[in-house]
Amino acid sequence: MTVSYSEQILNILTCPFCSGSLEPGNGGSRCGNCGTIYPYTKSGTLDLRLKHPRPVTLTFEIGGNLPSIDALEFKPLIKSQTAAVDFSPIAVPYHLSEALMSYFPRAHNANSLMLDLGCGNGIHREVCEHAGFQYVGLDYDSPGAPFLGDAHALPFKDYSFEFILSIAVLEHIRYPFVMMAEAFRVLKPGGKLIGTVAFLEPFHLDSYYHHSHLGTFNSLQYAGFLVQQVAPSDTWTGLKAQAAMGLFQRMPRVYSSLLIYPLHLLHRLWWRARVFKSRGKRVRMNDLIRNTTGAFSFIASKSNSPEREA
């Protein structure tokens, strides 16, 4: 059975190779410019992954300082006191938290589109639709995704989405600067990007680059995003990540957490002793959490000017 797409969603689709318009047909879509055919999969999903290699050129300016970083504290995320959406009736999906969801925007109107980039089987659909958005999910190979596509070559027109969500995806991207540039391109001016990325998690699922706070900031800033927060998780620590995903794989997480609890308690006590001894002058608890977290959350936006900020 073929997945059904709204007319509005079909209107934003483009050829990921040449950006030409797509002409829908019974077996899929065809690019009116380069002639590439994008078929439906056996599960009925439109396959918009690249069919031919496409060169990409990026320009970097070296020798300068990383700008605007002093304004960020890189501290654990706390729940927003001005949340735009009430998610209390909704269960928190895997990989999300109430704190991160409190920064989700509300759709401007019934035609507002959001992109779940690296959506898997669409576990975030309910919370995104609860915020009023039309849900567009894209994944590279998940059979349950509404679209198959490549984050390096998004099959969408410029300025298509008010909101982009990308949870536990960035570490699996071969060229993260290209992905960020693509996300910036398809986001509307004034739109918001929210995501998470692994730091001290073990290698998993062909992960390429696990990002520090500076690496995360740099990827966002290079693409042109205005970075509001890069926040270490104070619950998903490096110790817990190593235990659950590396040392004790497939063990229920509650048990792996119990096994490393004594070590977790000892290192937290040691941290507090260091902070107390230094009187906060050299050692800050937030810095220690930042340096040993399992993952970071990030919140960024695109300015109301469509031009690239960087």
Coordinates of N, CA and C in Angstrom, one line a residue, residues 170-274:
L170 N 22.9 13.1 14.5 CA 24.1 13.8 14.0 C 25.3 12.9 14.0
E171 N 25.5 12.0 15.1 CA 26.6 11.2 15.2 C 26.7 10.2 14.1
H172 N 25.6 9.9 13.4 CA 25.6 8.9 12.3 C 25.8 9.5 10.9
I173 N 26.0 10.8 10.9 CA 26.2 11.5 9.6 C 27.6 11.5 9.2
R174 N 27.8 11.1 7.9 CA 29.2 11.0 7.4 C 29.9 12.4 7.3
Y175 N 29.1 13.4 6.8 CA 29.6 14.7 6.6 C 28.6 15.7 7.4
P176 N 28.9 15.9 8.7 CA 27.9 16.7 9.5 C 27.8 18.1 9.0
F177 N 28.8 18.7 8.5 CA 28.7 20.1 8.0 C 27.7 20.2 6.9
V178 N 27.7 19.2 6.0 CA 26.8 19.2 4.9 C 25.3 19.0 5.4
M179 N 25.1 18.1 6.3 CA 23.8 17.9 6.9 C 23.3 19.2 7.5
M180 N 24.1 19.9 8.3 CA 23.7 21.2 8.9 C 23.3 22.2 7.9
A181 N 24.1 22.3 6.8 CA 23.9 23.3 5.8 C 22.5 23.0 5.1
E182 N 22.2 21.7 4.9 CA 21.0 21.3 4.3 C 19.8 21.6 5.2
A183 N 19.9 21.3 6.5 CA 18.9 21.7 7.5 C 18.6 23.2 7.5
F184 N 19.7 24.0 7.4 CA 19.5 25.4 7.4 C 18.8 25.9 6.1
R185 N 19.1 25.2 5.0 CA 18.5 25.6 3.7 C 17.0 25.4 3.7
V186 N 16.5 24.3 4.3 CA 15.1 23.9 4.2 C 14.3 24.5 5.3
L187 N 15.0 25.1 6.3 CA 14.2 25.8 7.4 C 13.8 27.2 7.0
K188 N 12.6 27.6 7.4 CA 12.1 28.9 7.1 C 12.9 29.9 8.0
P189 N 13.0 31.2 7.5 CA 13.5 32.2 8.4 C 12.6 32.3 9.7
G190 N 13.3 32.4 10.8 CA 12.6 32.4 12.1 C 12.3 31.0 12.6
G191 N 12.6 30.0 11.8 CA 12.4 28.6 12.3 C 13.3 28.1 13.3
K192 N 13.0 26.9 13.9 CA 13.8 26.4 15.0 C 14.3 25.0 14.7
L193 N 15.5 24.7 15.1 CA 16.1 23.4 15.0 C 16.4 22.9 16.4
I194 N 15.9 21.7 16.8 CA 16.1 21.1 18.1 C 16.6 19.6 17.8
G195 N 17.7 19.3 18.6 CA 18.2 17.9 18.4 C 19.1 17.4 19.5
T196 N 19.6 16.2 19.4 CA 20.5 15.7 20.3 C 21.6 15.0 19.5
V197 N 22.8 14.8 20.2 CA 23.9 14.2 19.6 C 24.7 13.5 20.6
A198 N 25.3 12.3 20.3 CA 26.1 11.5 21.2 C 27.4 12.2 21.5
F199 N 27.9 12.0 22.7 CA 29.3 12.5 23.0 C 30.1 11.3 23.5
L200 N 29.9 10.8 24.8 CA 30.7 9.7 25.3 C 30.0 8.4 25.3
E201 N 29.0 8.3 24.4 CA 28.4 7.0 24.1 C 29.4 6.1 23.3
P202 N 29.4 4.8 23.5 CA 30.3 4.0 22.6 C 29.9 4.0 21.2
F203 N 30.8 3.6 20.3 CA 30.4 3.4 18.9 C 29.2 2.6 18.8
H204 N 28.2 3.0 17.9 CA 27.0 2.3 17.7 C 26.4 2.6 16.4
L205 N 25.8 1.6 15.8 CA 25.0 1.8 14.6 C 25.8 2.6 13.5
D206 N 27.0 2.3 13.3 CA 27.9 3.0 12.3 C 28.0 4.5 12.6
S207 N 28.2 4.8 13.8 CA 28.4 6.3 14.2 C 29.7 6.7 13.7
Y208 N 29.8 8.0 13.2 CA 31.0 8.6 12.6 C 31.7 9.5 13.6
Y209 N 30.9 10.6 14.0 CA 31.5 11.6 14.8 C 30.7 11.9 16.0
H210 N 31.2 11.6 17.2 CA 30.5 11.9 18.5 C 31.0 13.3 18.8
H211 N 30.0 14.2 19.1 CA 30.3 15.6 19.2 C 30.5 16.1 20.6
S212 N 31.6 16.8 20.9 CA 31.7 17.6 22.1 C 30.8 18.8 22.0
H213 N 30.8 19.6 23.1 CA 30.0 20.9 23.1 C 30.5 21.8 22.0
L214 N 31.8 21.9 21.9 CA 32.4 22.8 20.9 C 32.1 22.3 19.5
G215 N 32.2 21.0 19.3 CA 32.0 20.5 18.0 C 30.5 20.7 17.5
T216 N 29.6 20.5 18.5 CA 28.2 20.7 18.2 C 27.9 22.2 17.9
F217 N 28.5 23.1 18.7 CA 28.3 24.5 18.4 C 28.9 24.9 17.0
N218 N 30.1 24.4 16.7 CA 30.8 24.7 15.5 C 30.0 24.2 14.3
S219 N 29.4 23.0 14.3 CA 28.6 22.5 13.2 C 27.4 23.4 13.0
L220 N 26.7 23.8 14.1 CA 25.5 24.7 13.9 C 25.9 26.1 13.4
Q221 N 26.9 26.6 14.0 CA 27.3 28.0 13.7 C 27.8 28.1 12.3
Y222 N 28.5 27.1 11.8 CA 29.1 27.1 10.4 C 27.9 27.2 9.4
A223 N 26.8 26.4 9.7 CA 25.7 26.4 8.8 C 25.0 27.7 8.7
G224 N 25.1 28.6 9.8 CA 24.4 29.8 9.9 C 23.4 29.9 11.0
F225 N 23.3 28.9 11.8 CA 22.3 28.9 12.8 C 22.7 29.9 14.0
L226 N 21.7 30.4 14.6 CA 21.9 31.2 15.9 C 21.7 30.2 17.0
V227 N 22.7 29.9 17.7 CA 22.7 28.8 18.7 C 22.2 29.4 20.1
Q228 N 21.1 28.8 20.5 CA 20.6 29.3 21.8 C 21.2 28.4 23.0
Q229 N 21.2 27.1 22.8 CA 21.7 26.2 23.9 C 22.4 25.0 23.3
V230 N 23.5 24.6 23.9 CA 24.1 23.3 23.8 C 24.2 22.7 25.2
A231 N 23.4 21.8 25.5 CA 23.2 21.4 26.9 C 23.6 19.9 27.1
P232 N 24.5 19.7 28.1 CA 24.9 18.3 28.4 C 23.8 17.6 29.2
S233 N 23.6 16.4 29.0 CA 22.6 15.6 29.9 C 23.3 15.3 31.2
D234 N 22.6 15.6 32.3 CA 23.1 15.3 33.6 C 22.5 14.0 34.1
T235 N 21.6 13.4 33.3 CA 21.1 12.0 33.7 C 21.7 10.9 32.8
W236 N 21.9 11.2 31.6 CA 22.5 10.2 30.7 C 24.0 10.5 30.6
T237 N 24.7 10.0 31.7 CA 26.1 10.3 31.8 C 26.9 9.4 31.0
G238 N 28.2 9.7 30.8 CA 29.1 8.9 30.1 C 29.2 7.5 30.7
L239 N 29.2 7.4 32.0 CA 29.2 6.1 32.7 C 28.0 5.3 32.4
K240 N 26.8 5.9 32.4 CA 25.6 5.1 32.1 C 25.6 4.7 30.7
A241 N 26.0 5.6 29.8 CA 26.1 5.3 28.4 C 27.0 4.1 28.1
Q242 N 28.2 4.1 28.7 CA 29.2 3.0 28.5 C 28.6 1.7 29.0
A243 N 27.9 1.8 30.2 CA 27.4 0.6 30.8 C 26.3 0.0 29.9
A244 N 25.3 0.8 29.5 CA 24.1 0.4 28.8 C 24.4 0.0 27.4
M245 N 25.3 0.7 26.7 CA 25.5 0.5 25.3 C 26.8 -0.2 25.0
G246 N 27.7 -0.3 26.0 CA 29.0 -1.0 25.7 C 29.3 -2.2 26.6
L247 N 29.5 -1.9 27.9 CA 29.9 -2.9 28.8 C 28.8 -4.0 29.0
F248 N 27.6 -3.6 29.1 CA 26.5 -4.6 29.4 C 25.4 -4.5 28.3
Q249 N 25.8 -4.6 27.1 CA 24.8 -4.5 26.0 C 23.7 -5.5 26.2
R250 N 22.5 -5.1 25.8 CA 21.2 -5.9 25.9 C 20.7 -6.2 27.3
M251 N 21.5 -5.8 28.3 CA 21.0 -5.9 29.7 C 19.9 -4.8 29.9
P252 N 18.8 -5.1 30.5 CA 17.9 -4.0 30.8 C 18.6 -2.8 31.5
R253 N 18.2 -1.6 31.1 CA 19.0 -0.4 31.5 C 18.9 -0.2 33.0
V254 N 17.8 -0.6 33.6 CA 17.8 -0.5 35.1 C 18.8 -1.3 35.8
Y255 N 19.2 -2.5 35.2 CA 20.2 -3.3 35.9 C 21.6 -2.8 35.6
S256 N 21.8 -2.4 34.4 CA 23.2 -1.8 34.1 C 23.4 -0.6 34.9
S257 N 22.4 0.2 35.1 CA 22.6 1.4 35.9 C 22.9 1.1 37.4
L258 N 22.2 0.0 37.9 CA 22.5 -0.5 39.2 C 24.0 -0.9 39.4
L259 N 24.5 -1.6 38.4 CA 25.8 -2.1 38.4 C 26.9 -1.0 38.6
I260 N 26.6 0.1 37.9 CA 27.7 1.1 37.9 C 27.3 2.2 38.9
Y261 N 26.2 2.0 39.7 CA 25.8 3.1 40.6 C 26.8 3.4 41.7
P262 N 27.5 2.4 42.3 CA 28.6 2.8 43.3 C 29.6 3.7 42.7
L263 N 30.1 3.4 41.4 CA 31.1 4.2 40.8 C 30.5 5.6 40.5
H264 N 29.3 5.6 40.0 CA 28.6 6.9 39.7 C 28.5 7.8 41.0
L265 N 28.1 7.2 42.1 CA 28.0 7.9 43.4 C 29.4 8.4 43.8
L266 N 30.4 7.6 43.7 CA 31.8 8.0 44.1 C 32.3 9.2 43.3
H267 N 32.1 9.1 42.0 CA 32.6 10.2 41.2 C 31.8 11.5 41.4
R268 N 30.5 11.4 41.7 CA 29.8 12.6 42.1 C 30.2 13.2 43.4
L269 N 30.5 12.4 44.4 CA 31.0 12.9 45.6 C 32.4 13.5 45.5
W270 N 33.2 12.9 44.6 CA 34.5 13.5 44.3 C 34.4 14.8 43.7
W271 N 33.5 15.0 42.7 CA 33.2 16.2 42.1 C 32.8 17.3 43.1
R272 N 31.9 17.0 44.0 CA 31.5 18.0 45.0 C 32.6 18.4 45.9
A273 N 33.5 17.4 46.2 CA 34.6 17.8 47.0 C 35.5 18.8 46.3
R274 N 35.7 18.5 45.0 CA 36.6 19.4 44.2 C 36.0 20.8 44.1

